[in-house]
Short mmCIF file of C-alpha atoms in Angstrom, two decimals:
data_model
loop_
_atom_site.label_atom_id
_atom_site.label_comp_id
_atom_site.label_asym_id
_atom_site.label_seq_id
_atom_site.Cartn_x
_atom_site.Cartn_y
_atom_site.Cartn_z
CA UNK A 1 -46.85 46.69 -187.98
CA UNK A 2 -44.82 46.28 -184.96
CA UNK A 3 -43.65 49.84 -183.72
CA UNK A 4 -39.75 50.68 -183.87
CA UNK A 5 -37.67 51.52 -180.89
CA UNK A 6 -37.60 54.85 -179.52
CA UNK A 7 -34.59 56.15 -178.19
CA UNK A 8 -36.78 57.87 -174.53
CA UNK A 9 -37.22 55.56 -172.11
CA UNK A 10 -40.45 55.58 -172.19
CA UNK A 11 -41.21 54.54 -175.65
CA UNK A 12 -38.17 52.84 -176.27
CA UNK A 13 -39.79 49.43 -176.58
CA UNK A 14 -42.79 48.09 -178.57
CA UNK A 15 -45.27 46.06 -176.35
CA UNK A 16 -45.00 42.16 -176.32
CA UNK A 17 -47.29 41.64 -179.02
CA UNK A 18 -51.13 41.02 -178.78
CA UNK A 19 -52.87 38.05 -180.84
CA UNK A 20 -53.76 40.47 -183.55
CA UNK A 21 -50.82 42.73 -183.89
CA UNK A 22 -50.14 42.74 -187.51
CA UNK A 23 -46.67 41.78 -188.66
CA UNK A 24 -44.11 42.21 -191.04
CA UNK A 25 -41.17 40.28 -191.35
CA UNK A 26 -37.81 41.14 -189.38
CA UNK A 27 -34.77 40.31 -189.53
CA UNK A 28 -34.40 36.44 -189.02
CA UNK A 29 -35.88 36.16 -185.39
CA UNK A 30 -34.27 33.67 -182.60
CA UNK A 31 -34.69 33.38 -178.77
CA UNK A 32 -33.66 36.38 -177.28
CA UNK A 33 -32.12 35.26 -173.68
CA UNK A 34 -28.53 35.62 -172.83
CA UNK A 35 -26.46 32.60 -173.93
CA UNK A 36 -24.09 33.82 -171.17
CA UNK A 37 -23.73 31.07 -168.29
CA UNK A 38 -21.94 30.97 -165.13
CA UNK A 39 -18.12 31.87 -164.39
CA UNK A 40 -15.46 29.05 -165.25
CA UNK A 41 -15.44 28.06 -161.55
CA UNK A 42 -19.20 26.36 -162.31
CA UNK A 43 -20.10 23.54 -164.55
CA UNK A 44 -22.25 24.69 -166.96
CA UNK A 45 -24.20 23.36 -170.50
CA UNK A 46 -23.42 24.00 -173.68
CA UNK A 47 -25.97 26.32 -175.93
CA UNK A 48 -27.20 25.07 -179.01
CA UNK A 49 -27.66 27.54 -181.65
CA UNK A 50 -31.00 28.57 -183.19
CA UNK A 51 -32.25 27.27 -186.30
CA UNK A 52 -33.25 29.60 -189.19
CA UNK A 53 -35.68 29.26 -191.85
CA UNK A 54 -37.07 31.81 -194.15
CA UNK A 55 -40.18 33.97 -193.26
CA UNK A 56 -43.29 34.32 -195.85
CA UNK A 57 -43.45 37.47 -196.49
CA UNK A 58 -46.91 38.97 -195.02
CA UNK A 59 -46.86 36.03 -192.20
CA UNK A 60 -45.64 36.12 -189.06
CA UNK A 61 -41.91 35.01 -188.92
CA UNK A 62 -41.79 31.55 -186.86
CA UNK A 63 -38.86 29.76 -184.48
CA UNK A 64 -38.65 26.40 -185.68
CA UNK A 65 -39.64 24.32 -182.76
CA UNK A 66 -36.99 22.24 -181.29
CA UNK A 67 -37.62 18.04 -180.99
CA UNK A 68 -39.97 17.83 -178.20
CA UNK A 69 -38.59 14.70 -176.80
CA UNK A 70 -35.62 15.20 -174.98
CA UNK A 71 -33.20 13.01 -173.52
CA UNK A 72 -34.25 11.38 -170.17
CA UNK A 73 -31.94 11.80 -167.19
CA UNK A 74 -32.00 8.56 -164.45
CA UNK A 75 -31.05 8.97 -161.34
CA UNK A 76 -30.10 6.03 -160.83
CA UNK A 77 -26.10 5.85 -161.46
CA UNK A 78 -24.45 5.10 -164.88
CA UNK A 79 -27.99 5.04 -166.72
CA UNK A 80 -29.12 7.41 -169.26
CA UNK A 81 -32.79 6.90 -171.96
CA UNK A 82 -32.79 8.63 -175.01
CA UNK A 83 -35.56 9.93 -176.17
CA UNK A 84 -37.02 6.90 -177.96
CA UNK A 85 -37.67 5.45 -174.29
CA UNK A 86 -41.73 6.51 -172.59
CA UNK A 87 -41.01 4.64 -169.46
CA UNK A 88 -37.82 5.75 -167.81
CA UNK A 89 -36.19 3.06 -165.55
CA UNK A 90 -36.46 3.95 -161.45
CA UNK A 91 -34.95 3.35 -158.41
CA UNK A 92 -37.49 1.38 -156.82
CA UNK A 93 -36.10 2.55 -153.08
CA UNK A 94 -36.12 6.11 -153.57
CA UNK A 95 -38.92 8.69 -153.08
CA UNK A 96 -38.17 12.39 -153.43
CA UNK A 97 -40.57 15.17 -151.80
CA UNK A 98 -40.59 18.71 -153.21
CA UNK A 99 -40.07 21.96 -151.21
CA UNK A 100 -41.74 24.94 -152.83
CA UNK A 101 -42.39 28.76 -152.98
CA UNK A 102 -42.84 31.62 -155.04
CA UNK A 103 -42.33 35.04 -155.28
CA UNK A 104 -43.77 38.09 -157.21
CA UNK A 105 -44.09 41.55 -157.62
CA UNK A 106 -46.02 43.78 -160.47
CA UNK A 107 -43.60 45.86 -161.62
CA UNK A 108 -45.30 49.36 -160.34
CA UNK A 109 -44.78 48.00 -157.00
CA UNK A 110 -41.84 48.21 -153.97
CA UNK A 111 -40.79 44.48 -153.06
CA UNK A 112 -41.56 42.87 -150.05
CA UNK A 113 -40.02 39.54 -149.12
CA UNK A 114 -42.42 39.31 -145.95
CA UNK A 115 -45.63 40.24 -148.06
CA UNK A 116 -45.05 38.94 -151.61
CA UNK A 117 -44.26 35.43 -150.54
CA UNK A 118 -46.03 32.65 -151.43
CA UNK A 119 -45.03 28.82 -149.54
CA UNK A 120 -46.57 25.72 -150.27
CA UNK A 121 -48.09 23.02 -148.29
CA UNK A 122 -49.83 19.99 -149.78
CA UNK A 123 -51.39 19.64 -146.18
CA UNK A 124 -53.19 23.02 -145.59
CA UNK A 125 -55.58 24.24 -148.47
CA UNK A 126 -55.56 27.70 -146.70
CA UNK A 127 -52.11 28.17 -148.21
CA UNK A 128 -53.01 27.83 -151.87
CA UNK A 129 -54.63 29.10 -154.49
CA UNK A 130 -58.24 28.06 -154.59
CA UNK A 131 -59.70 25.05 -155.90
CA UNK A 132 -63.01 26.63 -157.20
CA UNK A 133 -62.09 28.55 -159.83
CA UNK A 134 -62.08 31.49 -160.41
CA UNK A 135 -60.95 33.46 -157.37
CA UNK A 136 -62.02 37.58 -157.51
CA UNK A 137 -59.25 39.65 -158.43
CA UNK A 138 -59.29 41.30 -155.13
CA UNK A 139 -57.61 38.08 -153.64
CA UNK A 140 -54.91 37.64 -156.39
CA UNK A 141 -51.64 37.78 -155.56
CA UNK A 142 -49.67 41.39 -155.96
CA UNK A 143 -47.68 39.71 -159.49
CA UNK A 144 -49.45 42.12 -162.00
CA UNK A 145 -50.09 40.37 -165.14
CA UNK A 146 -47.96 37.55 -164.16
CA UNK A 147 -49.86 34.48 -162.55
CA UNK A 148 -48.25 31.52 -161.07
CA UNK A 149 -50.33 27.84 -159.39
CA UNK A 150 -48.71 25.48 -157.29
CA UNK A 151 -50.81 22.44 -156.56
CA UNK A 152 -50.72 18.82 -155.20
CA UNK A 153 -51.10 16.55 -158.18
CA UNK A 154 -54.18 13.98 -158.03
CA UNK A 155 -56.63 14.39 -154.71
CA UNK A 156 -54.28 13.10 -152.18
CA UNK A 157 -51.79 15.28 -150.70
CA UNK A 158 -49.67 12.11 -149.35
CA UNK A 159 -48.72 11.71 -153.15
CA UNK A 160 -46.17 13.59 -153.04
CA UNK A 161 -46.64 14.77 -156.28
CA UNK A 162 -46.96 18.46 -157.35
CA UNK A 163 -47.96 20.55 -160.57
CA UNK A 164 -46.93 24.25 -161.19
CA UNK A 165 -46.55 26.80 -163.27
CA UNK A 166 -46.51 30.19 -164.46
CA UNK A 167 -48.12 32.33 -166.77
CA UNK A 168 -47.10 35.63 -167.93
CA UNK A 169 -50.14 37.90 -169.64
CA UNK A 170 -49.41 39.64 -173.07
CA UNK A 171 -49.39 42.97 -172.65
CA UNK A 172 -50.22 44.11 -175.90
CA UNK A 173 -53.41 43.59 -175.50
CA UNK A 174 -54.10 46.32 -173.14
CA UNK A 175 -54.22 48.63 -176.41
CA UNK A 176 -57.41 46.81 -177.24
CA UNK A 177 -59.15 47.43 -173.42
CA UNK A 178 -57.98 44.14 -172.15
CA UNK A 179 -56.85 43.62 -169.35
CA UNK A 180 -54.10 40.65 -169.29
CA UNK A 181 -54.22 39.93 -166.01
CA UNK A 182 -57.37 37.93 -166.64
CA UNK A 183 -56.05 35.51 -168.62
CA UNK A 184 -53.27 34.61 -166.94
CA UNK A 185 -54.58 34.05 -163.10
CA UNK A 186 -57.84 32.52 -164.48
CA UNK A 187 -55.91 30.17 -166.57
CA UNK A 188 -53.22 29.00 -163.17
CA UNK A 189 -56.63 29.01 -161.35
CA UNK A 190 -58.04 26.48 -163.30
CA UNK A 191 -54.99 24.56 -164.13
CA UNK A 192 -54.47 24.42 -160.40
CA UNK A 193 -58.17 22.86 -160.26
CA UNK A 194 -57.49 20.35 -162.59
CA UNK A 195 -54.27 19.24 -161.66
CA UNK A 196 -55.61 18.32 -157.70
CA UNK A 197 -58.90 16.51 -159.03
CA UNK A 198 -59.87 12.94 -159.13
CA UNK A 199 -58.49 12.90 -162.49
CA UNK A 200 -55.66 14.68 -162.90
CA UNK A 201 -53.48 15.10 -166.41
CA UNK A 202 -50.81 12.64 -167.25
CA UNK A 203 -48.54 15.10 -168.72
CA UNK A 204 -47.02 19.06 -168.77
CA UNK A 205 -49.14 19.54 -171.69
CA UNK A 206 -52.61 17.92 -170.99
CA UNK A 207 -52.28 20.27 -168.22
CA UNK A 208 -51.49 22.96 -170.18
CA UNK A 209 -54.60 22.22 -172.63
CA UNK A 210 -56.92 21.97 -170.37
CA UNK A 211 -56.16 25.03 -168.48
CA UNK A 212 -56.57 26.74 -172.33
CA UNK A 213 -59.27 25.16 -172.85
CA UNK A 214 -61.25 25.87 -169.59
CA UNK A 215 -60.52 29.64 -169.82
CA UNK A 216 -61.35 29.79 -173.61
CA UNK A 217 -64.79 28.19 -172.43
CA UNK A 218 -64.87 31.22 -169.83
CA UNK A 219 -67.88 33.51 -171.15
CA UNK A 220 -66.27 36.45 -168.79
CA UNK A 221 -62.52 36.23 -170.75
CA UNK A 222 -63.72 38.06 -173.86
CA UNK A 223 -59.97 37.98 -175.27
CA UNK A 224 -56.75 38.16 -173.85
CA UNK A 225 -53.52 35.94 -173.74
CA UNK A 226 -50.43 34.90 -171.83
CA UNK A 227 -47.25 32.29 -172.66
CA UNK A 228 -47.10 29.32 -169.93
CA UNK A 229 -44.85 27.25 -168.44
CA UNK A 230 -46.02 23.88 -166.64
CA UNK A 231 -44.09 21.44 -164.68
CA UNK A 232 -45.34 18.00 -163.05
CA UNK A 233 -42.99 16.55 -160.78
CA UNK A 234 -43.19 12.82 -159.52
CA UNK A 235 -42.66 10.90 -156.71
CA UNK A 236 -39.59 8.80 -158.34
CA UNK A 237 -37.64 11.96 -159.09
CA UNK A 238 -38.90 12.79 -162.84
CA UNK A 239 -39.90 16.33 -163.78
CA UNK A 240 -41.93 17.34 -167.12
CA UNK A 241 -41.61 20.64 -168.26
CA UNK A 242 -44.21 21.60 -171.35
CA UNK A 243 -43.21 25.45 -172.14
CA UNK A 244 -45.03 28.14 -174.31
CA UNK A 245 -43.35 31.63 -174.99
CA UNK A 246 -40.74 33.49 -172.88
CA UNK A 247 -41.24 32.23 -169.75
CA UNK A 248 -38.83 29.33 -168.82
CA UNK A 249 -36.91 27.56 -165.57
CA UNK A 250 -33.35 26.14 -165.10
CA UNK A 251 -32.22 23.78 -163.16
CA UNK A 252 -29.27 23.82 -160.99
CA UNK A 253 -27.15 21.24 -159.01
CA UNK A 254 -24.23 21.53 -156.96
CA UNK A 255 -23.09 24.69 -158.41
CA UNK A 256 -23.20 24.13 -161.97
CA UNK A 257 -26.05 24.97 -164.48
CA UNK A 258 -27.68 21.53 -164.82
CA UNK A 259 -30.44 22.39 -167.70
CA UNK A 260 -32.51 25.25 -168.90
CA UNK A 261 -35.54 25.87 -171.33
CA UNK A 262 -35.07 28.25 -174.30
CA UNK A 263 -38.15 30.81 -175.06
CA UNK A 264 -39.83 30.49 -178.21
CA UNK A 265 -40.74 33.67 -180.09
CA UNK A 266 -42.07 34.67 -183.36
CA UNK A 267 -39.87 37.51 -183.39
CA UNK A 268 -38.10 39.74 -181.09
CA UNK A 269 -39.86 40.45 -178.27
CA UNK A 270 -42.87 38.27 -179.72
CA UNK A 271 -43.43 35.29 -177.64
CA UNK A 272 -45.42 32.33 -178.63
CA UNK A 273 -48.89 32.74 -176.74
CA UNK A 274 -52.19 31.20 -175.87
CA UNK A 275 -54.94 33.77 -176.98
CA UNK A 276 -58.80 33.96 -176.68
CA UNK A 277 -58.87 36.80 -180.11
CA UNK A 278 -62.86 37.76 -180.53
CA UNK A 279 -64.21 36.40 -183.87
CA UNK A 280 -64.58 40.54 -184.95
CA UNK A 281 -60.86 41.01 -184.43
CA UNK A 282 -60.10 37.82 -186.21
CA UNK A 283 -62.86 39.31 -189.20
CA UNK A 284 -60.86 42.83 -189.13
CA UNK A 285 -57.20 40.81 -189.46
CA UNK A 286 -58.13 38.81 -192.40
CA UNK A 287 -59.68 41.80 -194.58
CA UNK A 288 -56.55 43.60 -193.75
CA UNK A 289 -54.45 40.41 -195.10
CA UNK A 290 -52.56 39.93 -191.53
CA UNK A 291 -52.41 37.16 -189.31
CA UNK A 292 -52.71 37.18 -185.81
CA UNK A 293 -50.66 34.95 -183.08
CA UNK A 294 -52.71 32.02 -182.02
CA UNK A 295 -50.11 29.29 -180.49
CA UNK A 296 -51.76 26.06 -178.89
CA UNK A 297 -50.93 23.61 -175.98
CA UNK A 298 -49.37 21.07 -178.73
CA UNK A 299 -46.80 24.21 -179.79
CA UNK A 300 -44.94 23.61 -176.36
CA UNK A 301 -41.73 22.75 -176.14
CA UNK A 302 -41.80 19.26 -173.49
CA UNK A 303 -38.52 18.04 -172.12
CA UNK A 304 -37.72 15.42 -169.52
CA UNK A 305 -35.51 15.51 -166.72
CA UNK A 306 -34.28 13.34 -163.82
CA UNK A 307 -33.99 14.96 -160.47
CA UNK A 308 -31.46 14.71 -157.57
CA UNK A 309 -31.69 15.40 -153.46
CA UNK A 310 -30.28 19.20 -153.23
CA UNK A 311 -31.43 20.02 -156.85
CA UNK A 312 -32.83 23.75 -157.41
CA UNK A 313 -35.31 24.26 -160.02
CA UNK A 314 -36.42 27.75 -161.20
CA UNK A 315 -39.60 29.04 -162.86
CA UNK A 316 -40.35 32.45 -163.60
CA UNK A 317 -41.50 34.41 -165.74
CA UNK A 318 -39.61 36.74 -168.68
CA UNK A 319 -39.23 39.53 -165.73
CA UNK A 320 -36.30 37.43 -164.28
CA UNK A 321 -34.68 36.22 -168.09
CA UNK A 322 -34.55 40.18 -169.30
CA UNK A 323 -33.01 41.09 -166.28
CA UNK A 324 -30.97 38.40 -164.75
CA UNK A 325 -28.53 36.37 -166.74
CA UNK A 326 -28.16 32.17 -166.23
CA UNK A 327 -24.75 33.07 -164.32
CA UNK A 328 -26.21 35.79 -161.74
CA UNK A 329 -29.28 33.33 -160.80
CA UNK A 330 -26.45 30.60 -160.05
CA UNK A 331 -24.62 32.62 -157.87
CA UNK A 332 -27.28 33.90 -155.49
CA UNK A 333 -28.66 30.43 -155.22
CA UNK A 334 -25.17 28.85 -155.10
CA UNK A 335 -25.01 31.92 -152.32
CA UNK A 336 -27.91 30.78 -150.05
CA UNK A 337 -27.48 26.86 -150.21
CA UNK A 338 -23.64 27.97 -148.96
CA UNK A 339 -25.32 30.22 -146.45
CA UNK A 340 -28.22 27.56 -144.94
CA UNK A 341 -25.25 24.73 -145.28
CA UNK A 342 -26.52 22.98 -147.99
CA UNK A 343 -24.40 22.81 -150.78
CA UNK A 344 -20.85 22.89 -149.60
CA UNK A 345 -17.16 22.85 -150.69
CA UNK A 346 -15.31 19.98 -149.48
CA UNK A 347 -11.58 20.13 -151.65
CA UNK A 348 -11.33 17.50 -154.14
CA UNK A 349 -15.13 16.09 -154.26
CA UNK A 350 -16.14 19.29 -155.37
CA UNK A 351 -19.58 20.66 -154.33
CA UNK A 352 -21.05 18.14 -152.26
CA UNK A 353 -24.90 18.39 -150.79
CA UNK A 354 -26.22 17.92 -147.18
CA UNK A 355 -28.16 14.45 -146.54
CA UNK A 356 -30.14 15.73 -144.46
CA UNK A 357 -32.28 19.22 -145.40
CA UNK A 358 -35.24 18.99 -143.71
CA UNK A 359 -34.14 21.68 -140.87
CA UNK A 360 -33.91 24.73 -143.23
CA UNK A 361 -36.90 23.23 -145.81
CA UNK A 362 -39.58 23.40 -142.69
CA UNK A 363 -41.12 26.34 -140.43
CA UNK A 364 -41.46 29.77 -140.80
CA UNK A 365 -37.98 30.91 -142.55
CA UNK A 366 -37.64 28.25 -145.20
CA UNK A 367 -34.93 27.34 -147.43
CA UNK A 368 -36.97 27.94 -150.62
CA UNK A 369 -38.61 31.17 -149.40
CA UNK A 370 -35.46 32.54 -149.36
CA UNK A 371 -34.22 31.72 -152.61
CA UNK A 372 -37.58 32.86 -153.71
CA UNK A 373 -37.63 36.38 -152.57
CA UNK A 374 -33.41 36.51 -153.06
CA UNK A 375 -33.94 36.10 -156.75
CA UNK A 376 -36.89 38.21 -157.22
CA UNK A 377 -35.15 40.81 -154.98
CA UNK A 378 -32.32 41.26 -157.37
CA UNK A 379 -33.92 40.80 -160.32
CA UNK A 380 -36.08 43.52 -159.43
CA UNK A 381 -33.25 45.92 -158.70
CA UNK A 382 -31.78 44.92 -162.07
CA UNK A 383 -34.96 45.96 -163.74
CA UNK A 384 -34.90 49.72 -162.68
CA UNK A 385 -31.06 49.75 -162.80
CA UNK A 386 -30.64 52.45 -165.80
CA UNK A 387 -26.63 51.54 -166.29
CA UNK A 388 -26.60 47.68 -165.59
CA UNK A 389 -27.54 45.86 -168.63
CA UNK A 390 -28.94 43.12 -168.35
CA UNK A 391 -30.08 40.42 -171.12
CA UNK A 392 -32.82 42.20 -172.85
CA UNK A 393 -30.68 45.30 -173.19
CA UNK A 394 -28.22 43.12 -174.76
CA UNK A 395 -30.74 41.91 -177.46
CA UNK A 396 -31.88 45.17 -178.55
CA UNK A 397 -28.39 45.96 -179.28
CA UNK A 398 -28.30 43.13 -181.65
CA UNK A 399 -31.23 43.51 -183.19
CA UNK A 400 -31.44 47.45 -183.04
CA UNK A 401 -27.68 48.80 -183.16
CA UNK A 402 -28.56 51.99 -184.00
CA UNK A 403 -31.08 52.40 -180.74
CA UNK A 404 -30.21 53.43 -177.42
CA UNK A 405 -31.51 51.05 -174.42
CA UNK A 406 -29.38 51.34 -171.05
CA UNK A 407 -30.36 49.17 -167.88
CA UNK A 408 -33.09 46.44 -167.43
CA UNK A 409 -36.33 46.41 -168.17
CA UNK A 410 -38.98 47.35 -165.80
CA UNK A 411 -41.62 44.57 -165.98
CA UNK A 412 -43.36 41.76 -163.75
CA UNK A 413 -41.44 39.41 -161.92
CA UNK A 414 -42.95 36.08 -160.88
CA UNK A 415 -40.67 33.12 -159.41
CA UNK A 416 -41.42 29.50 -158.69
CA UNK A 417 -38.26 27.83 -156.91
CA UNK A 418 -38.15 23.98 -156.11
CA UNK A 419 -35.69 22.17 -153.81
CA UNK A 420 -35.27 18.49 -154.31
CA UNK A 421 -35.02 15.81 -151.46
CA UNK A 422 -34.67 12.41 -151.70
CA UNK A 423 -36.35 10.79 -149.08
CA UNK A 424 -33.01 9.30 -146.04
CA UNK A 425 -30.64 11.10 -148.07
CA UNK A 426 -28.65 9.88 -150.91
CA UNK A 427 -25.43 8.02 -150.58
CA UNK A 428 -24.47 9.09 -154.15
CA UNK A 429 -25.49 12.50 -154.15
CA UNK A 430 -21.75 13.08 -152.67
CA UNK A 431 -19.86 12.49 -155.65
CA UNK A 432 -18.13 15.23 -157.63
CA UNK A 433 -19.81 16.62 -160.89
#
């Protein structure tokens, strides 16, 4: 059975649950992020509420999923697909390039932005995770259980094209002997094989499955587990998202809160998850009548969205949702694209984006290292903040009224930010929200 809150610190929380953690049913589960967005002075989209349906009693409660087709953004003006449409109309002119880094830190560790700084380049291998997989743990990056790829897509770096994404270990299963760091950097590491191959995946979740599929093939990964988010993003401006569990990303534009994934959990504080559960644990849960947590690639949630030059686009892992609401990221992005000159103010066309963004996207200081490390930064000193609370202390006052939880929550952090440029500019990109 899942263990109740304590009211110490230290044993206040039950651990994210392993594969074969035995449940019984809560209260009616739903995500467990913040609904809160940004202040009234940003534009921001409206939550949907969570479905409900009735648990089984001696199964694990479930999330219903959410339609996995969502409606396709253009960017070209004045044309929107719904979800009944698998080849989105394009701009034929335009070509967008993607400026990336991440950001990490295990959450036993003091931040730093110089050290724990990750920045991609399509054009020198040196700078990303390896192609052979699997790299030795003495070369993995200082993110703890959290994992994170980012990788050309296809063999040619002139594409343009790039895959990510980030994986977030369940730490449950450290009560078995496991530890969940394995999962999680083997499965990036071979997602970020396959996705710069001769044949790379077609979609989020292809990715996604393959990864799974390579690490459940690994004879060294006895068990283990971790949720997953994947993105592909293309050269005509279309991202994929396919997302597993409590990790997520949001997308931003000209100061407003453009689009964001919602986690999918069994129950609070139980994500969906990709496990590798031996077949004697799987022997020892059935003859004690339980059921153990064994999400697949197809369980993702995919949506669909249409990019635009000065975009941001977040990834990360659950250490930056429990500590940092929608609102907070939004202002210290909205912060440094106002600081490097990107996004600006200009009276009654609203926020309106620099054509050209090359100068703060290239050398050593880059636009998107900075956001990187900014967000991670805070979101770190939100975590160990014992009187700011923050989204996940706000859930286990829902759930758990009668238990005490002040602050954040201490945990991983692990941050993939994107920045969005259309190749000459974009005449349109001016116009108001």
């Amino acid at each position: 059975m899942v263990a109740t809150i304590s009211a110490t610190r230290a044993l206040r929380l039950p651990y994210r649950s392993a594969s074969l953690r035995l449940l019984t049913p809560p209260t009616t589960p739903s995500p467990y992020r913040s609904s809160l967005r940004a202040a009234s002075t940003f534009t921001t989209r409206k939550q949907k509420p969570p479905s409900k349906q009735p648990n089984t009693p001696g199964q694990p409660p479930t999330t219903p999923m959410k339609p996995t087709n969502a409606l396709l953004f253009s960017t070209c003006p004045a044309t929107m697909l719904g979800p009944s449409s698998s080849s989105p109309q394009q701009c034929p002119s335009t070509k967008y390039h993607y400026h990336l880094a991440a950001s990490y830190i295990a959450k036993s560790r003091p931040f730093d932005p110089q050290t724990h700084l990750f920045q991609f380049n399509p054009y020198n291998r040196l700078s990303q995770p390896p192609k052979s997989p699997k790299r030795p743990k003495s070369s993995r990056p200082e993110s703890g259980q959290d994992a994170f790829f980012i990788s050309q897509l296809g063999a040619s770096p002139s594409s343009g094209e790039v895959a990510l994404g980030v994986a977030d270990g369940v730490g449950g299963w450290m009560d078995s002997g496991v530890d969940p760091a394995d999962f999680s950097h083997a499965f990036c590491d071979y997602m970020a094989a396959n996705a710069s191959s001769s044949d790379p995946p077609s979609t989020a979740r292809e990715l996604m499955q393959r990864g799974y599929e390579a690490v459940c093939h690994d004879e060294s990964i006895k068990a283990g587990g971790s949720t997953a988010i994947v993105g592909l993003l293309s050269s005509n401006g279309k991202m994929e998202v396919a997302n597993l569990g409590d990790s997520g990303f949001i997308l931003l534009r000209r100061g407003g809160v453009h689009a964001s994934s919602e986690p999918q959990t069994h129950a609070f504080n139980t994500p969906y998850q990709l496990s590798v559960v031996p077949p004697s644990m799987l022997l020892r849960a059935a003859a004690f009548g339980g059921a153990q947590l064994m999400d697949q690639p197809r369980d993702a949630e995919v949506t669909r969205h249409g990019l635009r030059h000065g975009d941001v686009v977040v990834f990360a892992s659950d250490g930056l949702w429990d500590n940092l609401f929608e609102g907070d990221i939004l202002r210290i992005v909205s912060s440094v694209m106002r600081e490097r000159g990107v996004w600006r103010v200009n009276g009654e066309r609203g926020c309106v984006v620099e054509e050209d963004i090359k100068s703060v996207t290239e050398g050593k200081t880059t636009l998107q290292g900075r956001l990187a490390t900014e967000i991670v930064r805070q979101a770190k000193i939100a975590s160990v903040d014992p009187k700011l609370d923050g989204p996940f202390a706000k859930e286990v006052k829902k759930y758990y009224p009668h238990e005490v939880w002040r602050g954040g929550k201490e945990d991983d952090i692990c941050v993939v930010v994107v920045v969005v440029e259309e190749e000459g500019g974009a005449g349109s990109v001016k116009a108001k929200l």
